[in-house]
Amino acid sequence: MHFLKIYCITAIKMINFLKQHSIENSERIIQKYDSLKNKYCNKDWGDTCKEDCEYNNDALINEDRIFAKYKTSVADVFIITEWDRSVTTILFASEY
């Protein structure tokens, strides 16, 4: 069961990155992308600091912004959901 429902996802740079690399690498990155999205939806905040993890858990109840960080072999990835849940953005940390 997912604790967080994501309705609209943006991942512009990530999609462009996938277009520029081989199919083999793209499939690996897409699998990682799906894995991170599932972790995020199940309140696994990855490599986010303890204080921000606690904030995220409270934000699920209080309708605040949610922010998580994940380290991957390709790059660090941020997933951010706006307070009103209108959009969730998945981006490389270098884009933030």
Coordinates of C-alpha atoms in Angstrom, one line a residue:
M1 CA 0.0 0.0 0.0
H2 CA 1.4 3.4 -1.0
F3 CA 1.2 6.1 1.7
L4 CA 1.7 8.9 -0.9
K5 CA -0.3 9.1 -4.1
I6 CA 1.6 10.8 -6.9
Y7 CA -0.7 12.3 -9.6
C8 CA 1.5 14.4 -11.8
I9 CA 5.3 13.7 -12.2
T10 CA 7.8 15.9 -14.0
A11 CA 11.2 14.6 -14.8
I12 CA 12.3 16.7 -17.8
K13 CA 16.1 16.4 -17.4
M14 CA 16.0 12.8 -16.5
I15 CA 14.0 12.0 -19.6
N16 CA 16.4 14.0 -21.8
F17 CA 19.3 12.1 -20.1
L18 CA 17.7 8.8 -21.0
K19 CA 17.3 9.9 -24.7
Q20 CA 21.0 10.7 -24.9
H21 CA 22.3 7.3 -23.6
S22 CA 22.2 3.7 -24.8
I23 CA 19.1 1.5 -24.5
E24 CA 21.0 -0.7 -21.9
N25 CA 21.8 2.3 -19.7
S26 CA 18.3 3.7 -20.2
E27 CA 16.6 0.5 -19.0
R28 CA 18.9 0.4 -15.9
I29 CA 18.1 4.1 -15.1
I30 CA 14.3 3.5 -15.7
Q31 CA 14.4 0.6 -13.3
K32 CA 16.2 2.8 -10.7
Y33 CA 13.7 5.6 -11.3
D34 CA 10.8 3.2 -10.6
S35 CA 12.5 1.9 -7.5
L36 CA 13.0 5.4 -6.1
K37 CA 9.4 6.4 -6.9
N38 CA 8.1 3.3 -5.1
K39 CA 10.4 3.9 -2.1
Y40 CA 9.2 7.5 -2.0
C41 CA 5.5 6.5 -2.1
N42 CA 6.1 4.1 0.7
K43 CA 7.7 6.7 3.1
D44 CA 11.3 5.5 2.5
W45 CA 13.0 8.8 2.3
G46 CA 16.3 7.4 1.1
D47 CA 19.4 9.4 2.0
T48 CA 17.4 12.3 3.5
C49 CA 18.7 13.6 6.9
K50 CA 16.8 12.4 10.0
E51 CA 15.2 15.8 10.6
D52 CA 13.8 16.1 7.1
C53 CA 12.5 12.5 7.3
E54 CA 10.6 13.5 10.4
Y55 CA 9.3 16.6 8.6
N56 CA 8.2 14.5 5.7
N57 CA 6.3 12.1 7.9
D58 CA 4.5 15.1 9.5
A59 CA 4.0 16.6 6.0
L60 CA 1.9 13.6 5.0
I61 CA -0.6 14.6 7.7
N62 CA -0.2 18.4 7.6
E63 CA -0.2 18.8 3.9
D64 CA 3.3 20.3 3.7
R65 CA 5.9 20.0 1.0
I66 CA 7.7 16.6 0.9
F67 CA 11.4 16.4 -0.1
A68 CA 13.6 13.3 -0.4
K69 CA 17.2 12.7 -1.5
Y70 CA 18.5 9.4 -3.0
K71 CA 22.1 8.6 -3.9
T72 CA 22.5 6.5 -7.1
S73 CA 25.4 5.4 -9.2
V74 CA 24.4 7.9 -11.9
A75 CA 23.8 10.9 -9.7
D76 CA 22.0 12.1 -6.6
V77 CA 18.3 12.4 -7.2
F78 CA 15.7 14.6 -5.4
I79 CA 12.0 13.9 -5.3
I80 CA 9.8 16.8 -4.3
T81 CA 6.1 16.9 -3.9
E82 CA 4.4 20.3 -3.5
W83 CA 2.3 21.0 -0.4
D84 CA -1.0 20.8 -2.4
R85 CA 0.1 17.5 -4.0
S86 CA -0.4 19.1 -7.4
V87 CA 2.9 17.9 -8.8
T88 CA 5.9 15.8 -7.8
T89 CA 9.2 16.6 -9.5
I90 CA 12.0 14.1 -9.9
L91 CA 15.3 15.7 -10.7
F92 CA 19.0 15.3 -10.5
A93 CA 20.5 17.2 -7.5
S94 CA 22.5 19.3 -9.9
E95 CA 19.3 20.8 -11.3
Y96 CA 18.1 22.0 -7.9

